[in-house]
Amino acid sequence: MISTIVVAAVVGIGLGVFLQKGRFCFVNAFRDFFAYKDSRVTKGVLAATLLTMVFWGIAYQLGYYQGFWTPRWGLTGLVGGFIFGVGMTYAGGCASGTLYRAGEGYLQFWLTLLFMGVGYAGFTVAFPTLQTTYFEPLTFGEGVSLFAISPVPAGLLGVLVAVGALLVYATLIGRTGTRADAEERSTAASVRPAAMLAPLVGLQQFARGTAEYFRGVAEAARNPLEASKQPWDPRSAALGITAVAVLWFTQVSIVGVTGPEARWTGYLLSQVGVDAGSFEYWGSILFQGQGVGVTVDMVMIAFVIVGAALAALWSGDFSLRVPKRRRLPNAVVGGLMMGAGSRLAPGCNIGNIYSGIAELSVHSFIAAAGIVAGVYVMTHWIYREVGCAI
Amino acid sequence: MPSIDDVTDAPDELSDERAEELLEEADLVQDMMGEVCPYPQVEAKKGLQKIDSGELLVQETDHVPCTENVPRAVGDDAEARVWRSGDAKYRIYLRKQ
C-alpha cells in the first residue's frame, strides 16, 4: 500500500508540474483553435494522447497493465460530453485545468471545484431515476477497448493509429504549404503533383519542427535552473504527462480526474455525517461496495494540486487570486455543468479525450465528440461580439 | 543566452523600467486581475477596436496563460510585448497596428 501511495504522489505531482508549466489546458486547446485557429496547445494535447496510446498499447500487449476503463457506449457520451464541454468553456478551465489552477492559487477554481462537487452530489441523488429514464434508453452496447478486441496486436495497433494520425496531420499542413506555392506559380500543371506531394512536404515540416524543438530543449538544458522557471512548450508537457501516465497505467489504472473527484465528494460528505455508502451510485458504483474511504486515485489527484502549486511557486506564478464578482456565475454554473456532465457522459476531458482515446475505448470516442461540440458551441457564444475564425 | 523561449513562441519581454514608461503613455489600461481566459482575449479585441492605429493598450493580469494567449488572439492587429513582475503579476502591451 505504501508503495502505491508513493506512485500516486509521484504521478500526481508530475501531472501537476507538467500541466502548470506547459499551460496544458483542454479548453485552450479547442477554444483557441475554434476562435483563432491557434493550434499550439491542440498539438500538445494530440501529441500526449497519441504517445500515451502507443505506450499503453505496448504495455497492454506485454501484460504490464492494471486494467482499462470502458463504460458502456451510447448517446450518453454525446449528451453528457456536450454538457461538460459547454461547462468547461464557460468555467474557463477543464477538469485537469481546474485542478492545476486551484494549485496556482485561484480562489475562483476552488469555487469551481466546490460546485463540481455539488454537481456530483446532485447526480448521485438523481441516479436511480436517471438509470431508468436516461442511461437505459440511451445506452446501446457494452463498453470495450479496441486494444482488447482487435486482431492486430495492441502495440502495433497503437503505432498504426499514431502513424495514421501523423500522416493526416502531415497532409493537412503540407497542403496548406503547397497550395500557397501553387497559387504563386498559378499553372494548372503544377497543382496536381503538388497536391500529391502534400503528405511528404508535411512530414518534412513536421521533422523540421521536431528537430527544432529538440535543439531548443538541448539549448535550454544548458541552463536548467533558468529554463525551468520559464514557461514550457506544450510538447514538453506532453512528453512528461506521457511518462507519468505510463507509470500509472502499469501500476494502478488509466488516468482519470472527475471519477476520483466524485469519490472525494462522497468521502467528504461521509465525514460530516452523510451516509454516502447508502446511495447506490457512491456505494455500489464509485466505491464498488468496498466502503467509502480514500482510494489511491483520490490521493493522486490531490497531489496534482500540490504539484501545480510547487511548479507555480518555483516559477513565481503563485499568488492567491481573488475573482471579480462578475465571474462568480462562471465558477458556479460552469462547475455544476462539469460535475453533472462528467457523470452523465460519464468521464471528463482527461477520462475521455486523453485516457479514453489513448486506450481506444469506444465510449470515449463518442464522449470526446460531445465535449468538442460543447466547446465549439460555447466558444461561438463567448466570442459572439468579436467574431470567431471558424 | 539560450532560453526555453526559443521553443515557446512567447512575445518579447520588457524591462521593469521600460514597462513603467510605457504604462504611463498607455491610451487604454484594462484591469484583468482575477480574470481568466477567454475573457481577457475578448476584452483585448474589444479594446483594440476602441483605440486608433499606433495607440497602446495595456492589460494588467495575474493569469499566466494570458501572457501567451492574448497576444496570439489579437494576431496581426497589434504588436505585443509582455512584462513579468516575477511575482504572479503581468502586463500585456498591445500596440495597435
mmCIF file of C-alpha atoms in Angstrom, chain A residues 153-372:
data_model
loop_
_atom_site.group_PDB
_atom_site.id
_atom_site.type_symbol
_atom_site.label_atom_id
_atom_site.label_comp_id
_atom_site.label_asym_id
_atom_site.label_seq_id
_atom_site.Cartn_x
_atom_site.Cartn_y
_atom_site.Cartn_z
ATOM 1 C CA PRO A 153 -1.552 -6.835 -31.573
ATOM 2 C CA ALA A 154 -2.209 -3.858 -29.277
ATOM 3 C CA GLY A 155 1.285 -2.367 -29.502
ATOM 4 C CA LEU A 156 1.228 -2.447 -33.287
ATOM 5 C CA LEU A 157 -2.331 -1.063 -33.361
ATOM 6 C CA GLY A 158 -1.212 1.886 -31.225
ATOM 7 C CA VAL A 159 1.687 2.589 -33.580
ATOM 8 C CA LEU A 160 -0.539 2.243 -36.680
ATOM 9 C CA VAL A 161 -3.150 4.681 -35.358
ATOM 10 C CA ALA A 162 -0.422 7.158 -34.353
ATOM 11 C CA VAL A 163 1.251 6.900 -37.781
ATOM 12 C CA GLY A 164 -2.143 7.320 -39.455
ATOM 13 C CA ALA A 165 -2.859 10.445 -37.405
ATOM 14 C CA LEU A 166 0.603 11.788 -38.235
ATOM 15 C CA LEU A 167 0.003 11.246 -41.970
ATOM 16 C CA VAL A 168 -3.349 13.051 -41.836
ATOM 17 C CA TYR A 169 -1.683 15.900 -39.955
ATOM 18 C CA ALA A 170 1.237 15.997 -42.419
ATOM 19 C CA THR A 171 -1.170 16.073 -45.377
ATOM 20 C CA LEU A 172 -3.091 18.965 -43.837
ATOM 21 C CA ILE A 173 -0.036 21.134 -43.123
ATOM 22 C CA GLY A 174 1.616 20.032 -46.381
ATOM 23 C CA ARG A 175 -1.450 21.031 -48.362
ATOM 24 C CA THR A 176 -1.510 24.496 -46.787
ATOM 25 C CA GLY A 177 2.136 24.901 -47.807
ATOM 26 C CA THR A 178 1.845 23.536 -51.353
ATOM 27 C CA ARG A 179 -1.394 25.393 -52.045
ATOM 28 C CA ALA A 180 0.378 28.686 -51.401
ATOM 29 C CA ASP A 181 3.228 27.621 -53.702
ATOM 30 C CA ALA A 182 0.793 26.530 -56.396
ATOM 31 C CA GLU A 183 -1.059 29.824 -56.279
ATOM 32 C CA GLU A 184 2.209 31.675 -56.716
ATOM 33 C CA ARG A 185 3.117 29.654 -59.776
ATOM 34 C CA SER A 186 -0.539 29.645 -60.885
ATOM 35 C CA THR A 187 -0.111 26.967 -63.522
ATOM 36 C CA ALA A 188 -2.606 24.129 -63.606
ATOM 37 C CA ALA A 189 0.064 21.554 -64.431
ATOM 38 C CA SER A 190 2.000 22.077 -61.249
ATOM 39 C CA VAL A 191 -1.048 21.850 -58.979
ATOM 40 C CA ARG A 192 -1.642 18.101 -59.220
ATOM 41 C CA PRO A 193 1.852 16.870 -58.332
ATOM 42 C CA ALA A 194 1.980 19.469 -55.588
ATOM 43 C CA ALA A 195 -1.232 18.092 -54.071
ATOM 44 C CA MET A 196 0.102 14.536 -54.205
ATOM 45 C CA LEU A 197 3.297 15.650 -52.541
ATOM 46 C CA ALA A 198 1.390 17.244 -49.655
ATOM 47 C CA PRO A 199 1.996 14.433 -47.128
ATOM 48 C CA LEU A 200 5.723 14.454 -47.946
ATOM 49 C CA VAL A 201 6.005 18.206 -47.613
ATOM 50 C CA GLY A 202 4.047 17.995 -44.355
ATOM 51 C CA LEU A 203 6.277 15.228 -42.989
ATOM 52 C CA GLN A 204 9.333 17.309 -43.855
ATOM 53 C CA GLN A 205 7.849 20.262 -41.987
ATOM 54 C CA PHE A 206 6.985 18.000 -39.056
ATOM 55 C CA ALA A 207 10.540 16.623 -38.953
ATOM 56 C CA ARG A 208 11.983 20.150 -39.146
ATOM 57 C CA GLY A 209 9.678 21.340 -36.344
ATOM 58 C CA THR A 210 10.563 18.358 -34.165
ATOM 59 C CA ALA A 211 14.307 18.780 -34.735
ATOM 60 C CA GLU A 212 13.988 22.482 -33.945
ATOM 61 C CA TYR A 213 12.079 21.649 -30.775
ATOM 62 C CA PHE A 214 14.765 19.243 -29.543
ATOM 63 C CA ARG A 215 17.518 21.750 -30.413
ATOM 64 C CA GLY A 216 15.655 24.316 -28.322
ATOM 65 C CA VAL A 217 15.303 21.881 -25.435
ATOM 66 C CA ALA A 218 19.018 20.983 -25.639
ATOM 67 C CA GLU A 219 19.907 24.672 -25.547
ATOM 68 C CA ALA A 220 17.552 25.307 -22.643
ATOM 69 C CA ALA A 221 19.106 22.351 -20.795
ATOM 70 C CA ARG A 222 22.446 24.171 -20.732
ATOM 71 C CA ASN A 223 20.946 26.497 -18.204
ATOM 72 C CA PRO A 224 18.444 24.201 -16.464
ATOM 73 C CA LEU A 225 17.564 26.340 -13.433
ATOM 74 C CA GLU A 226 16.820 29.421 -15.516
ATOM 75 C CA ALA A 227 14.885 27.402 -18.120
ATOM 76 C CA SER A 228 12.813 25.562 -15.510
ATOM 77 C CA LYS A 229 11.362 28.868 -14.330
ATOM 78 C CA GLN A 230 10.277 29.930 -17.835
ATOM 79 C CA PRO A 231 7.024 28.716 -19.435
ATOM 80 C CA TRP A 232 7.425 25.371 -21.222
ATOM 81 C CA ASP A 233 6.371 24.296 -24.682
ATOM 82 C CA PRO A 234 3.170 22.183 -24.549
ATOM 83 C CA ARG A 235 5.191 19.440 -26.284
ATOM 84 C CA SER A 236 7.489 19.226 -23.239
ATOM 85 C CA ALA A 237 4.416 18.909 -21.047
ATOM 86 C CA ALA A 238 3.075 16.215 -23.399
ATOM 87 C CA LEU A 239 6.247 14.132 -23.021
ATOM 88 C CA GLY A 240 6.184 14.463 -19.232
ATOM 89 C CA ILE A 241 2.485 13.605 -18.986
ATOM 90 C CA THR A 242 3.053 10.525 -21.158
ATOM 91 C CA ALA A 243 5.841 9.309 -18.859
ATOM 92 C CA VAL A 244 3.767 9.545 -15.667
ATOM 93 C CA ALA A 245 0.654 8.150 -17.408
ATOM 94 C CA VAL A 246 2.619 5.049 -18.445
ATOM 95 C CA LEU A 247 3.789 4.604 -14.844
ATOM 96 C CA TRP A 248 0.190 4.964 -13.601
ATOM 97 C CA PHE A 249 -1.161 2.518 -16.233
ATOM 98 C CA THR A 250 1.333 -0.186 -15.256
ATOM 99 C CA GLN A 251 0.811 0.300 -11.508
ATOM 100 C CA VAL A 252 -2.794 1.429 -10.935
ATOM 101 C CA SER A 253 -5.125 2.278 -13.828
ATOM 102 C CA ILE A 254 -5.793 4.795 -16.567
ATOM 103 C CA VAL A 255 -5.624 8.497 -15.622
ATOM 104 C CA GLY A 256 -8.968 9.990 -14.553
ATOM 105 C CA VAL A 257 -9.968 13.146 -12.725
ATOM 106 C CA THR A 258 -13.716 13.502 -12.228
ATOM 107 C CA GLY A 259 -14.272 9.892 -11.060
ATOM 108 C CA PRO A 260 -11.879 10.377 -8.129
ATOM 109 C CA GLU A 261 -13.397 13.832 -7.526
ATOM 110 C CA ALA A 262 -16.872 12.305 -7.304
ATOM 111 C CA ARG A 263 -15.432 9.820 -4.779
ATOM 112 C CA TRP A 264 -13.901 12.737 -2.813
ATOM 113 C CA THR A 265 -17.372 14.314 -2.674
ATOM 114 C CA GLY A 266 -18.869 11.124 -1.234
ATOM 115 C CA TYR A 267 -15.978 10.712 1.196
ATOM 116 C CA LEU A 268 -16.072 14.330 2.443
ATOM 117 C CA LEU A 269 -19.850 14.161 2.882
ATOM 118 C CA SER A 270 -19.448 10.917 4.836
ATOM 119 C CA GLN A 271 -17.035 12.774 7.125
ATOM 120 C CA VAL A 272 -19.755 15.259 8.048
ATOM 121 C CA GLY A 273 -22.323 12.596 8.810
ATOM 122 C CA VAL A 274 -23.936 11.785 5.444
ATOM 123 C CA ASP A 275 -24.321 8.046 4.891
ATOM 124 C CA ALA A 276 -22.752 8.236 1.420
ATOM 125 C CA GLY A 277 -22.445 4.450 1.113
ATOM 126 C CA SER A 278 -26.235 4.071 1.202
ATOM 127 C CA PHE A 279 -26.572 5.944 -2.102
ATOM 128 C CA GLU A 280 -26.433 3.412 -4.914
ATOM 129 C CA TYR A 281 -24.067 5.492 -7.080
ATOM 130 C CA TRP A 282 -21.427 6.058 -4.413
ATOM 131 C CA GLY A 283 -21.884 2.786 -2.559
ATOM 132 C CA SER A 284 -22.011 0.194 -5.304
ATOM 133 C CA ILE A 285 -20.650 2.014 -8.375
ATOM 134 C CA LEU A 286 -17.928 4.510 -7.399
ATOM 135 C CA PHE A 287 -16.692 2.660 -4.301
ATOM 136 C CA GLN A 288 -17.760 -0.723 -5.704
ATOM 137 C CA GLY A 289 -19.126 -1.927 -2.370
ATOM 138 C CA GLN A 290 -15.689 -1.581 -0.769
ATOM 139 C CA GLY A 291 -16.913 1.082 1.671
ATOM 140 C CA VAL A 292 -16.499 4.850 1.487
ATOM 141 C CA GLY A 293 -12.820 5.619 2.093
ATOM 142 C CA VAL A 294 -9.791 7.241 0.483
ATOM 143 C CA THR A 295 -8.686 5.370 -2.643
ATOM 144 C CA VAL A 296 -5.316 5.657 -4.345
ATOM 145 C CA ASP A 297 -6.630 7.648 -7.336
ATOM 146 C CA MET A 298 -8.137 10.160 -4.909
ATOM 147 C CA VAL A 299 -4.679 10.622 -3.397
ATOM 148 C CA MET A 300 -3.194 11.019 -6.890
ATOM 149 C CA ILE A 301 -5.471 13.871 -7.978
ATOM 150 C CA ALA A 302 -4.919 15.666 -4.651
ATOM 151 C CA PHE A 303 -1.207 15.585 -5.464
ATOM 152 C CA VAL A 304 -1.925 17.207 -8.855
ATOM 153 C CA ILE A 305 -2.912 20.356 -6.918
ATOM 154 C CA VAL A 306 0.271 20.055 -4.833
ATOM 155 C CA GLY A 307 2.450 19.610 -7.935
ATOM 156 C CA ALA A 308 0.880 22.621 -9.648
ATOM 157 C CA ALA A 309 1.373 24.736 -6.514
ATOM 158 C CA LEU A 310 5.058 23.736 -6.317
ATOM 159 C CA ALA A 311 5.618 24.474 -10.006
ATOM 160 C CA ALA A 312 3.853 27.840 -9.691
ATOM 161 C CA LEU A 313 5.859 28.810 -6.588
ATOM 162 C CA TRP A 314 9.083 27.851 -8.376
ATOM 163 C CA SER A 315 8.211 29.960 -11.441
ATOM 164 C CA GLY A 316 6.953 32.965 -9.469
ATOM 165 C CA ASP A 317 3.433 32.317 -10.799
ATOM 166 C CA PHE A 318 1.821 31.539 -7.441
ATOM 167 C CA SER A 319 -0.499 34.026 -5.821
ATOM 168 C CA LEU A 320 -3.853 33.993 -4.059
ATOM 169 C CA ARG A 321 -6.105 35.348 -6.780
ATOM 170 C CA VAL A 322 -9.483 36.744 -5.824
ATOM 171 C CA PRO A 323 -12.077 36.525 -8.604
ATOM 172 C CA LYS A 324 -14.105 39.516 -9.723
ATOM 173 C CA ARG A 325 -17.735 39.285 -8.701
ATOM 174 C CA ARG A 326 -18.931 39.198 -12.323
ATOM 175 C CA ARG A 327 -17.008 35.903 -12.807
ATOM 176 C CA LEU A 328 -18.762 34.049 -9.994
ATOM 177 C CA PRO A 329 -21.505 32.699 -12.316
ATOM 178 C CA ASN A 330 -18.744 31.110 -14.422
ATOM 179 C CA ALA A 331 -17.474 29.141 -11.418
ATOM 180 C CA VAL A 332 -20.951 28.228 -10.147
ATOM 181 C CA VAL A 333 -22.726 27.346 -13.407
ATOM 182 C CA GLY A 334 -19.579 26.029 -15.142
ATOM 183 C CA GLY A 335 -18.736 23.870 -12.121
ATOM 184 C CA LEU A 336 -22.249 22.450 -11.879
ATOM 185 C CA MET A 337 -22.300 21.614 -15.596
ATOM 186 C CA MET A 338 -18.867 19.975 -15.398
ATOM 187 C CA GLY A 339 -19.857 17.942 -12.337
ATOM 188 C CA ALA A 340 -23.179 16.786 -13.746
ATOM 189 C CA GLY A 341 -21.934 16.441 -17.350
ATOM 190 C CA SER A 342 -18.961 14.307 -16.368
ATOM 191 C CA ARG A 343 -21.293 11.888 -14.580
ATOM 192 C CA LEU A 344 -23.883 11.840 -17.377
ATOM 193 C CA ALA A 345 -21.230 11.042 -20.035
ATOM 194 C CA PRO A 346 -19.523 9.521 -17.948
ATOM 195 C CA GLY A 347 -15.975 10.924 -17.816
ATOM 196 C CA CYS A 348 -14.306 14.307 -18.262
ATOM 197 C CA ASN A 349 -11.753 15.638 -20.748
ATOM 198 C CA ILE A 350 -8.983 13.569 -19.164
ATOM 199 C CA GLY A 351 -11.029 10.357 -18.841
ATOM 200 C CA ASN A 352 -12.436 10.610 -22.362
ATOM 201 C CA ILE A 353 -10.240 12.749 -24.610
ATOM 202 C CA TYR A 354 -6.852 11.909 -23.142
ATOM 203 C CA SER A 355 -7.079 8.495 -21.456
ATOM 204 C CA GLY A 356 -10.143 7.236 -23.318
ATOM 205 C CA ILE A 357 -8.689 7.788 -26.761
ATOM 206 C CA ALA A 358 -5.279 6.577 -25.582
ATOM 207 C CA GLU A 359 -6.923 3.285 -24.525
ATOM 208 C CA LEU A 360 -9.079 3.254 -27.731
ATOM 209 C CA SER A 361 -12.324 2.983 -25.767
ATOM 210 C CA VAL A 362 -15.430 3.070 -27.970
ATOM 211 C CA HIS A 363 -17.385 5.093 -25.385
ATOM 212 C CA SER A 364 -14.681 7.759 -25.240
ATOM 213 C CA PHE A 365 -14.698 8.449 -29.000
ATOM 214 C CA ILE A 366 -18.385 9.388 -28.666
ATOM 215 C CA ALA A 367 -17.886 11.372 -25.446
ATOM 216 C CA ALA A 368 -14.876 13.226 -26.906
ATOM 217 C CA ALA A 369 -17.019 14.257 -29.887
ATOM 218 C CA GLY A 370 -19.668 15.516 -27.451
ATOM 219 C CA ILE A 371 -17.113 17.521 -25.436
ATOM 220 C CA VAL A 372 -15.573 19.128 -28.529
#
